[in-house]
Coordinates of C-alpha atoms in Angstrom, one line a residue:
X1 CA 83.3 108.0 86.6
X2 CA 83.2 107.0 90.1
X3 CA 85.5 103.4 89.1
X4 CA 88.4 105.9 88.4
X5 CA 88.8 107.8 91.9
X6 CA 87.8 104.4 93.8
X7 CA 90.2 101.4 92.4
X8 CA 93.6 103.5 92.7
X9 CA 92.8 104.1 96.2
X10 CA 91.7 100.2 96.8
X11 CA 95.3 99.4 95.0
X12 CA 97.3 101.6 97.1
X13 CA 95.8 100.0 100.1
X14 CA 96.9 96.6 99.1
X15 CA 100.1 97.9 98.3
X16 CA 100.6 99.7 101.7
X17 CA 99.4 97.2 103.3
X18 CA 98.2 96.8 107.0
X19 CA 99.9 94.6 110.0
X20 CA 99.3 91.3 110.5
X21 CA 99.8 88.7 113.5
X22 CA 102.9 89.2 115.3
X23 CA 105.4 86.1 114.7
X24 CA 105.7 84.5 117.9
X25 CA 109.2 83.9 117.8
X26 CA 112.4 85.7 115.8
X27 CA 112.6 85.6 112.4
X28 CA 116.0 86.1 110.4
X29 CA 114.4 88.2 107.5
X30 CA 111.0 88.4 106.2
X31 CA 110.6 89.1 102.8
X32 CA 107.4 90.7 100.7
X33 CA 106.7 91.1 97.1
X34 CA 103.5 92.8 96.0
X35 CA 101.9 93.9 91.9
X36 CA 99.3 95.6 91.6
X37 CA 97.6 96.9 88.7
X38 CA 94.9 99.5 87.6
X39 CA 94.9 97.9 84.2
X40 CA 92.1 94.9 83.2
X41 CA 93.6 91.7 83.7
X42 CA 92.4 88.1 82.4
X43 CA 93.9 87.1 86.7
X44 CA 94.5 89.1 89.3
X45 CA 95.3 92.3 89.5
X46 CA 96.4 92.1 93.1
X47 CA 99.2 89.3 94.1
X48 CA 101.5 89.0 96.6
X49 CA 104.1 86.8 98.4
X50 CA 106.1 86.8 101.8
X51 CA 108.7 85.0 102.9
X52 CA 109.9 84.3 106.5
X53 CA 112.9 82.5 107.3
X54 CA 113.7 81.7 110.9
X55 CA 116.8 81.1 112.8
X56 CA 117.0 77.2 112.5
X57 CA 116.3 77.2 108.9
X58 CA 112.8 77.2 108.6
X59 CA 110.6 78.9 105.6
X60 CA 107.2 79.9 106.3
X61 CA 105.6 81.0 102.6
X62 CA 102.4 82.9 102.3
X63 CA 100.8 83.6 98.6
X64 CA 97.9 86.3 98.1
X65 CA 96.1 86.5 94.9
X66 CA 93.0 89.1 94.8
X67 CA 90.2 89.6 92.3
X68 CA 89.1 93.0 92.9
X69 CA 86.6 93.2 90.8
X70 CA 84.9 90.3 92.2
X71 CA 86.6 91.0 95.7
X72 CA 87.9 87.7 96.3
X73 CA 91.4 87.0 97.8
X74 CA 93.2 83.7 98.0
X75 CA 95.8 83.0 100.3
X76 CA 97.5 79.6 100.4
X77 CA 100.9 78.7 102.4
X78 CA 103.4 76.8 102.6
X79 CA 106.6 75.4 104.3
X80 CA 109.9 73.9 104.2
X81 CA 113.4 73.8 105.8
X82 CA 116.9 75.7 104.6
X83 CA 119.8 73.8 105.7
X84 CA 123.1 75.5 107.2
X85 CA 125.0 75.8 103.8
X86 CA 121.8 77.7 102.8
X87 CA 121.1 80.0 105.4
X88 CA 125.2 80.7 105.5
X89 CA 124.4 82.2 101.6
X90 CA 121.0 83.9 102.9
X91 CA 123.4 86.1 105.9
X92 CA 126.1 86.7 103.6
X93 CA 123.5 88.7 101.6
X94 CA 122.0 90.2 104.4
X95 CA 125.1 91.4 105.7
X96 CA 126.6 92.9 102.5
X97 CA 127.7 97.1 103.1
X98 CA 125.6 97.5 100.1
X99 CA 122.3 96.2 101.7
X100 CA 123.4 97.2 105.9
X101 CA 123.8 101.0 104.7
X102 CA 120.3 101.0 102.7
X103 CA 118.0 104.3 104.3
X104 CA 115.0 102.8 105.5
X105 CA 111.6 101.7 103.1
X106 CA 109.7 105.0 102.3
X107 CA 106.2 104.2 101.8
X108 CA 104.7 105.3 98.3
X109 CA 102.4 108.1 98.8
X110 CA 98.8 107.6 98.5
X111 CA 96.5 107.8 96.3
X112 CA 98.8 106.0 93.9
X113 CA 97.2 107.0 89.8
X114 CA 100.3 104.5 88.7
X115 CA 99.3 101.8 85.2
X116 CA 100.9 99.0 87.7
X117 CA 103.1 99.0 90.8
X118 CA 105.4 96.5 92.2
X119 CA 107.5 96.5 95.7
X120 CA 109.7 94.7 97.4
X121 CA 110.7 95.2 100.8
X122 CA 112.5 93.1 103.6
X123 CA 112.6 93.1 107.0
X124 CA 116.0 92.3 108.6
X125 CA 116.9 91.2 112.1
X126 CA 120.3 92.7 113.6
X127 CA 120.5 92.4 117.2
X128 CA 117.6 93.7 118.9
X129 CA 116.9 96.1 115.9
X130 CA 115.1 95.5 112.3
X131 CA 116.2 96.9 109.6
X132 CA 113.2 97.8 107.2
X133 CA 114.2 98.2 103.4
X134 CA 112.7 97.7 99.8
X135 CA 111.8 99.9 96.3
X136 CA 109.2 100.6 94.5
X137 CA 109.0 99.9 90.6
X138 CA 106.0 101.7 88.7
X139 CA 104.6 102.2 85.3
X140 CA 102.7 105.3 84.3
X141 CA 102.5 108.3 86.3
X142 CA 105.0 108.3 89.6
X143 CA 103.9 108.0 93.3
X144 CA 103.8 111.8 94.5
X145 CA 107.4 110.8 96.8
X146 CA 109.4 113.6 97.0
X147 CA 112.8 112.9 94.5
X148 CA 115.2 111.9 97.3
X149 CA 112.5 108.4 98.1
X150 CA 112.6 107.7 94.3
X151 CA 116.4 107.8 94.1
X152 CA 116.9 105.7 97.3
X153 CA 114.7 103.7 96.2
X154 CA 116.7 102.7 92.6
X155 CA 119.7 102.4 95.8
X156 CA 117.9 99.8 97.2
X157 CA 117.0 97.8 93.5
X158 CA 120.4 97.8 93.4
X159 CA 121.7 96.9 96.3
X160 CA 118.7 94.0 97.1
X161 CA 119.2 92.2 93.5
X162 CA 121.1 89.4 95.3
X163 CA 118.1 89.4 97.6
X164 CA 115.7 89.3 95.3
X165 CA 117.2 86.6 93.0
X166 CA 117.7 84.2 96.3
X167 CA 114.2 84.5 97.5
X168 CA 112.6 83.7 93.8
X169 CA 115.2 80.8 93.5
X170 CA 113.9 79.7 97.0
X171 CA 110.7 80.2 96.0
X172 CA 110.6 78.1 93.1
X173 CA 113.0 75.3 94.2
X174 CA 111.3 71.7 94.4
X175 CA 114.0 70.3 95.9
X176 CA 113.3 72.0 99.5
X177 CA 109.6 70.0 99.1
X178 CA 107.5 72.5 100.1
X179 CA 104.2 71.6 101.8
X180 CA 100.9 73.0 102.2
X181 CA 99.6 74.0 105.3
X182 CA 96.7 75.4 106.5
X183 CA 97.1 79.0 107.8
X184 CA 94.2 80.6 109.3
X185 CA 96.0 83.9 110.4
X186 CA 98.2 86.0 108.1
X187 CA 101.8 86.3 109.5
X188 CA 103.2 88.2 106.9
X189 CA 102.6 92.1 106.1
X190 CA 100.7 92.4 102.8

């Protein structure tokens, strides 16, 4: 059945992902969390979420939901404003040993014949430099990544648990009032 060879290879390419704008001005981190799956799903079976945070506090939020089936995709974004005492907590994460020493994000090896995939990566700004790290979680059969990817990426789930926890309390928090804008480029990888 054609369906079988076709969808895993239209996953992966979400999950890979391609490059969007370029952010016209420094960014402190930029954060991206994608699931996919090859399984039916009553929603999507495509979403995904980045996260900029700029020097003087500002967030800049992008959501993606895809139907695949139908092709659809749905972006919406929004935006708000960390204060000091809150980007203070953000650099102490991003400074930790644990996350400066992480190897850089190996890519997951495509096609990809996983049940459901999830990453998380984040892009880090030090000095004129960007530090590029994240894991990949999967169900089902593994990406074809030789063993040393797949152990540095459990490092990195590891090491980016403070990371991750922030960003979904950020995320989620009503009291930084986030508000919808209209966004009609993409300035987040996904």
């Amino acid at each position: 059945m054609r369906i079988n060879f076709v969808l895993p290879l239209v996953l992966a390419a979400g999950l890979v992902g391609h490059a969007a704008e370029p952010l016209p001005e420094p960014f402190i981190v930029r954060i991206s969390e994608q699931w996919s799956t090859l399984q039916p799903t009553a929603g999507p079976n495509n979403v995904g979420n980045c996260l900029i945070v700029m020097p003087d506090g500002r967030l800049h939020l992008e959501l993606r939901r895809q139907e695949f089936f139908d092709g659809r995709v749905v972006w919406t974004t929004y935006e708000s404003a960390l204060d000091g005492r809150e980007i203070g907590i953000l650099r102490s994460i991003l400074d930790h040993a644990a996350v400066r020493t992480l190897r850089p994000f190996a890519q997951p090896v495509v096609p990809m014949n996983s049940d459901d995939s999830q990453a998380f990566t984040a892009e880090i700004v030090r000095g004129s430099q960007v530090q590029r790290v994240g894991y990949l979680t999967w169900h089902g059969i593994a990406p074809n990544n030789p063993e040393a990817d797949k152990t540095a990426w459990k490092k990195a789930s590891d090491a980016l648990q403070r990371l991750v926890e922030w960003s979904h309390a950020v995320k989620s928090s009503k009291a930084l009032n986030w508000r919808r804008v209209l966004n009609p480029k993409t300035t987040c990888v996904q």
